[in-house]
C-alpha cells in the first residue's frame, strides 16, 4: 500500500544534541510537509516543500531545518533541541498542481520526540 | 480573518449512540476547502473528507455523514451508531485558495465512545 513512513517512531535526545527525523513516501506526491503537534493542540505547520522549493513558515524557529534530497524523502533537523521542542512531529504529503483545487494531505504515523 | 471553531472540546457517548461534531468556519474567500481528519490515540492523522466551497452536497460514507451549509458557515460531522473504535480526536480544517498550502485547524474535539 502506498503510504507515508516516519522513522523513528520514538526519539529521545538530550538538550542541545542535534537530532534528525526522517520521512519517506511511496505516494509520489510533489508536496511534503512537516508539522509539530504538542499535546492537546492542533498540528502546527513548520515548513513544506513544493517539489524542490522550500517554504518556511514565518514563525518557525531557525533551530528547525529541513532537507529534501529527492521526491521520496524529507528530513527534519533540529540543531539544538530545547525542552520546548518535545512534541509529536508529523510528516504529510499531497499532490498539488498549480491552478487546480487543493488536495488532501496524507500523514505519516509521527515521531514522538522527547528531550531530556 | 480566517478561523475554524470546534466549540466542543470533548464529547462522551455510549456505544451505538449517534453523535454530531460541530465545525464553524470564518473566511471572506469565495473559494475555499474544508477537511475533516481523525487522530486516534496512536497519533496518525487520518483523512476523512474534503469539501470544496462550491459543492454543498452532503455526503454519506457508511456510518459517517457530513452536512455542509454555507449559509451558516458550518461543516458538521455525524457518526451514526457509534463504536468504540470511533474514539479519537477529530479536527476540522480550512484551506484558502491562496494559502500557500497552509491549513487553518480547529482545536479538535475529543470523542470518547464508552462500551
Tab-separated table of C-alpha atoms in Angstrom:
chain	number	residue	atom	x	y	z
A	1	UNK	CA	0.000	0.000	0.000
A	2	UNK	CA	1.155	3.496	-0.791
A	3	UNK	CA	1.994	5.321	2.374
A	4	UNK	CA	3.930	7.885	4.372
A	5	UNK	CA	6.589	6.374	6.638
A	6	UNK	CA	8.321	8.078	9.513
A	7	UNK	CA	11.377	6.901	11.385
A	8	UNK	CA	11.927	6.525	14.185
A	9	UNK	CA	8.515	6.418	15.850
A	10	UNK	CA	10.065	7.470	19.153
A	11	UNK	CA	13.195	9.542	19.547
A	12	UNK	CA	14.911	10.551	22.759
A	13	UNK	CA	17.617	13.172	22.655
A	14	UNK	CA	19.496	15.327	25.111
A	15	UNK	CA	19.117	19.032	25.491
A	16	UNK	CA	21.202	20.682	22.787
A	17	UNK	CA	22.094	17.473	20.943
A	18	UNK	CA	21.200	17.618	17.234
A	19	UNK	CA	18.579	15.190	16.032
A	20	UNK	CA	17.245	14.205	12.602
A	21	UNK	CA	13.820	12.816	11.879
A	22	UNK	CA	13.080	11.146	8.577
A	23	UNK	CA	10.067	10.790	6.345
A	24	UNK	CA	9.588	8.792	3.185
A	25	UNK	CA	6.630	8.344	0.913
A	26	UNK	CA	5.556	5.928	-1.771
A	27	UNK	CA	2.673	8.096	-2.979
A	28	UNK	CA	4.852	10.040	-5.427
A	29	UNK	CA	3.344	13.283	-4.152
A	30	UNK	CA	5.114	16.500	-5.056
A	31	UNK	CA	4.479	18.371	-1.810
A	32	UNK	CA	5.841	17.310	1.575
A	33	UNK	CA	5.136	18.981	4.905
A	34	UNK	CA	6.498	18.930	8.431
A	35	UNK	CA	4.197	19.669	11.345
A	36	UNK	CA	4.805	19.989	15.054
A	37	UNK	CA	1.997	18.890	17.347
A	38	UNK	CA	2.042	19.391	21.090
A	39	UNK	CA	-0.288	17.677	23.478
A	40	UNK	CA	-3.975	18.579	23.085
A	41	UNK	CA	-3.228	21.027	20.276
A	42	UNK	CA	-3.775	21.123	16.555
A	43	UNK	CA	-0.788	20.488	14.286
A	44	UNK	CA	1.383	23.490	13.504
A	45	UNK	CA	2.988	23.731	10.084
A	46	UNK	CA	6.747	24.243	10.245
A	47	UNK	CA	7.566	24.218	6.520
A	48	UNK	CA	6.829	22.468	3.285
A	49	UNK	CA	8.467	21.580	0.009
A	50	UNK	CA	6.670	22.124	-3.256
A	51	UNK	CA	8.799	19.890	-5.447
A	52	UNK	CA	12.297	21.177	-4.619
A	53	UNK	CA	11.157	24.603	-3.478
A	54	UNK	CA	11.430	25.105	0.269
A	55	UNK	CA	8.786	27.208	2.027
A	56	UNK	CA	9.374	28.179	5.621
A	57	UNK	CA	6.572	29.423	7.858
A	58	UNK	CA	7.308	32.853	9.281
A	59	UNK	CA	7.207	31.734	12.896
A	60	UNK	CA	9.273	28.563	12.521
A	61	UNK	CA	12.382	28.893	14.705
A	62	UNK	CA	15.780	28.868	12.995
A	63	UNK	CA	16.573	25.830	15.100
A	64	UNK	CA	14.486	23.789	12.682
A	65	UNK	CA	15.834	22.938	9.242
A	66	UNK	CA	14.736	20.599	6.515
A	67	UNK	CA	16.193	18.723	3.567
A	68	UNK	CA	14.530	17.004	0.656
A	69	UNK	CA	17.156	15.114	-1.326
A	70	UNK	CA	14.624	13.558	-3.686
A	71	UNK	CA	10.877	13.203	-4.234
A	72	UNK	CA	10.508	10.355	-1.780
A	73	UNK	CA	12.467	11.552	1.240
A	74	UNK	CA	12.344	14.528	3.528
A	75	UNK	CA	14.286	15.180	6.738
A	76	UNK	CA	13.693	17.413	9.729
A	77	UNK	CA	16.836	18.566	11.517
A	78	UNK	CA	16.642	20.125	14.942
A	79	UNK	CA	20.007	21.697	15.525
A	80	UNK	CA	19.863	22.303	19.260
A	81	UNK	CA	16.745	20.813	20.787
A	82	UNK	CA	15.323	22.539	23.800
A	83	UNK	CA	12.814	21.227	26.299
A	84	UNK	CA	10.111	23.139	24.459
A	85	UNK	CA	10.752	21.158	21.292
A	86	UNK	CA	9.426	17.968	22.822
A	87	UNK	CA	6.412	17.131	20.684
A	88	UNK	CA	4.985	14.844	18.023
A	89	UNK	CA	6.414	15.600	14.597
A	90	UNK	CA	4.181	14.727	11.693
A	91	UNK	CA	5.149	14.418	8.067
A	92	UNK	CA	2.487	14.782	5.390
A	93	UNK	CA	2.275	14.722	1.614
A	94	UNK	CA	-0.135	15.907	-1.030
A	95	UNK	CA	-0.342	16.058	-4.784
A	96	UNK	CA	-0.760	19.616	-5.944
A	97	UNK	CA	-0.904	21.244	-9.335
A	98	UNK	CA	-0.832	24.971	-9.925
A	99	UNK	CA	-4.235	26.267	-10.869
A	100	UNK	CA	-6.060	23.197	-9.629
A	101	UNK	CA	-8.090	22.741	-6.495
A	102	UNK	CA	-6.236	21.734	-3.386
A	103	UNK	CA	-5.989	18.120	-2.404
A	104	UNK	CA	-5.986	16.457	0.943
A	105	UNK	CA	-2.812	15.813	2.874
A	106	UNK	CA	-1.822	12.305	3.885
A	107	UNK	CA	0.003	11.944	7.164
A	108	UNK	CA	2.589	9.568	8.493
A	109	UNK	CA	2.328	7.992	11.955
A	110	UNK	CA	4.540	10.662	13.505
A	111	UNK	CA	7.733	10.694	15.561
A	112	UNK	CA	7.370	11.479	19.227
A	113	UNK	CA	10.415	13.437	20.356
A	114	UNK	CA	11.489	13.524	23.986
A	115	UNK	CA	14.162	15.986	25.102
A	116	UNK	CA	15.976	15.192	28.343
B	1	UNK	CA	-9.868	36.727	9.408
B	2	UNK	CA	-9.709	33.017	8.759
B	3	UNK	CA	-10.752	30.830	11.615
B	4	UNK	CA	-12.136	27.394	12.423
B	5	UNK	CA	-14.078	26.843	15.623
B	6	UNK	CA	-14.798	23.474	17.133
B	7	UNK	CA	-16.685	24.502	20.229
B	8	UNK	CA	-16.984	21.008	21.649
B	9	UNK	CA	-13.752	20.224	23.453
B	10	UNK	CA	-14.817	16.740	24.491
B	11	UNK	CA	-17.864	14.577	23.874
B	12	UNK	CA	-18.619	11.321	25.623
B	13	UNK	CA	-21.367	8.978	24.473
B	14	UNK	CA	-22.300	5.369	24.928
B	15	UNK	CA	-21.668	2.976	22.083
B	16	UNK	CA	-24.393	2.869	19.411
B	17	UNK	CA	-25.494	6.425	20.066
B	18	UNK	CA	-25.388	8.947	17.240
B	19	UNK	CA	-23.070	11.892	17.730
B	20	UNK	CA	-22.517	15.148	15.828
B	21	UNK	CA	-19.275	17.103	15.876
B	22	UNK	CA	-19.648	20.773	15.065
B	23	UNK	CA	-17.361	22.861	12.905
B	24	UNK	CA	-17.894	26.537	12.189
B	25	UNK	CA	-15.534	28.438	9.943
B	26	UNK	CA	-14.857	32.050	9.028
B	27	UNK	CA	-13.465	33.202	5.731
B	28	UNK	CA	-14.051	36.023	3.277
B	29	UNK	CA	-12.891	33.927	0.359
B	30	UNK	CA	-15.415	32.657	-2.159
B	31	UNK	CA	-13.294	29.615	-2.923
B	32	UNK	CA	-12.021	27.506	-0.080
B	33	UNK	CA	-11.696	23.910	1.034
B	34	UNK	CA	-12.806	22.159	4.190
B	35	UNK	CA	-11.391	18.952	5.643
B	36	UNK	CA	-12.053	16.557	8.473
B	37	UNK	CA	-9.265	14.462	9.988
B	38	UNK	CA	-9.358	11.771	12.650
B	39	UNK	CA	-6.492	11.295	15.107
B	40	UNK	CA	-6.780	8.071	17.117
B	41	UNK	CA	-4.621	7.512	20.221
B	42	UNK	CA	-1.863	6.088	18.002
B	43	UNK	CA	-1.279	9.644	16.732
B	44	UNK	CA	-1.610	9.317	12.980
B	45	UNK	CA	-3.900	11.846	11.339
B	46	UNK	CA	-6.333	10.080	9.034
B	47	UNK	CA	-8.011	11.999	6.237
B	48	UNK	CA	-11.795	11.617	6.238
B	49	UNK	CA	-13.243	14.079	3.748
B	50	UNK	CA	-12.582	17.153	1.636
B	51	UNK	CA	-15.309	19.569	0.565
B	52	UNK	CA	-14.938	22.449	-1.884
B	53	UNK	CA	-16.833	25.655	-1.204
B	54	UNK	CA	-18.750	25.368	-4.455
B	55	UNK	CA	-20.019	21.887	-3.650
B	56	UNK	CA	-22.705	21.963	-0.980
B	57	UNK	CA	-23.844	18.413	-1.379
B	58	UNK	CA	-23.963	16.463	1.814
B	59	UNK	CA	-22.072	13.224	1.878
B	60	UNK	CA	-22.575	9.873	3.489
B	61	UNK	CA	-19.919	7.211	3.835
B	62	UNK	CA	-21.087	4.234	5.820
B	63	UNK	CA	-21.787	5.428	9.356
B	64	UNK	CA	-20.234	8.820	8.651
B	65	UNK	CA	-22.078	11.778	7.194
B	66	UNK	CA	-21.227	15.415	6.665
B	67	UNK	CA	-23.547	18.395	6.487
B	68	UNK	CA	-22.060	21.418	4.710
B	69	UNK	CA	-24.094	24.639	4.982
B	70	UNK	CA	-22.564	27.803	3.556
B	71	UNK	CA	-25.432	29.898	4.913
B	72	UNK	CA	-24.310	29.161	8.462
B	73	UNK	CA	-20.612	28.568	7.641
B	74	UNK	CA	-20.779	25.130	9.147
B	75	UNK	CA	-19.425	21.742	8.173
B	76	UNK	CA	-20.713	19.298	10.747
B	77	UNK	CA	-19.814	15.643	11.047
B	78	UNK	CA	-22.186	12.957	12.286
B	79	UNK	CA	-21.325	9.420	13.306
B	80	UNK	CA	-24.309	7.088	13.359
B	81	UNK	CA	-24.358	4.084	15.668
B	82	UNK	CA	-21.012	4.989	17.197
B	83	UNK	CA	-18.441	2.329	18.014
B	84	UNK	CA	-15.559	2.230	20.466
B	85	UNK	CA	-13.126	2.395	17.535
B	86	UNK	CA	-14.500	5.835	16.721
B	87	UNK	CA	-12.844	7.183	19.857
B	88	UNK	CA	-10.342	9.767	18.689
B	89	UNK	CA	-9.694	13.466	18.347
B	90	UNK	CA	-11.392	14.888	15.283
B	91	UNK	CA	-10.064	18.001	13.573
B	92	UNK	CA	-11.835	20.260	11.126
B	93	UNK	CA	-9.579	22.371	8.893
B	94	UNK	CA	-9.900	25.146	6.316
B	95	UNK	CA	-7.663	25.910	3.391
B	96	UNK	CA	-7.891	29.116	1.439
B	97	UNK	CA	-7.290	29.145	-2.273
B	98	UNK	CA	-4.181	31.292	-1.983
B	99	UNK	CA	-2.987	29.956	1.350
B	100	UNK	CA	0.362	28.599	0.171
B	101	UNK	CA	-0.833	25.227	1.422
B	102	UNK	CA	-1.417	26.386	4.981
B	103	UNK	CA	-4.282	24.622	6.736
B	104	UNK	CA	-6.198	26.515	9.393
B	105	UNK	CA	-7.067	23.970	12.030
B	106	UNK	CA	-9.802	23.875	14.598
B	107	UNK	CA	-8.804	22.992	18.143
B	108	UNK	CA	-10.170	19.494	17.762
B	109	UNK	CA	-12.947	17.585	19.508
B	110	UNK	CA	-12.058	14.603	21.619
B	111	UNK	CA	-14.695	11.917	21.155
B	112	UNK	CA	-14.991	9.180	23.749
B	113	UNK	CA	-17.192	6.206	22.978
B	114	UNK	CA	-17.929	4.141	26.054
B	115	UNK	CA	-18.816	0.455	25.695
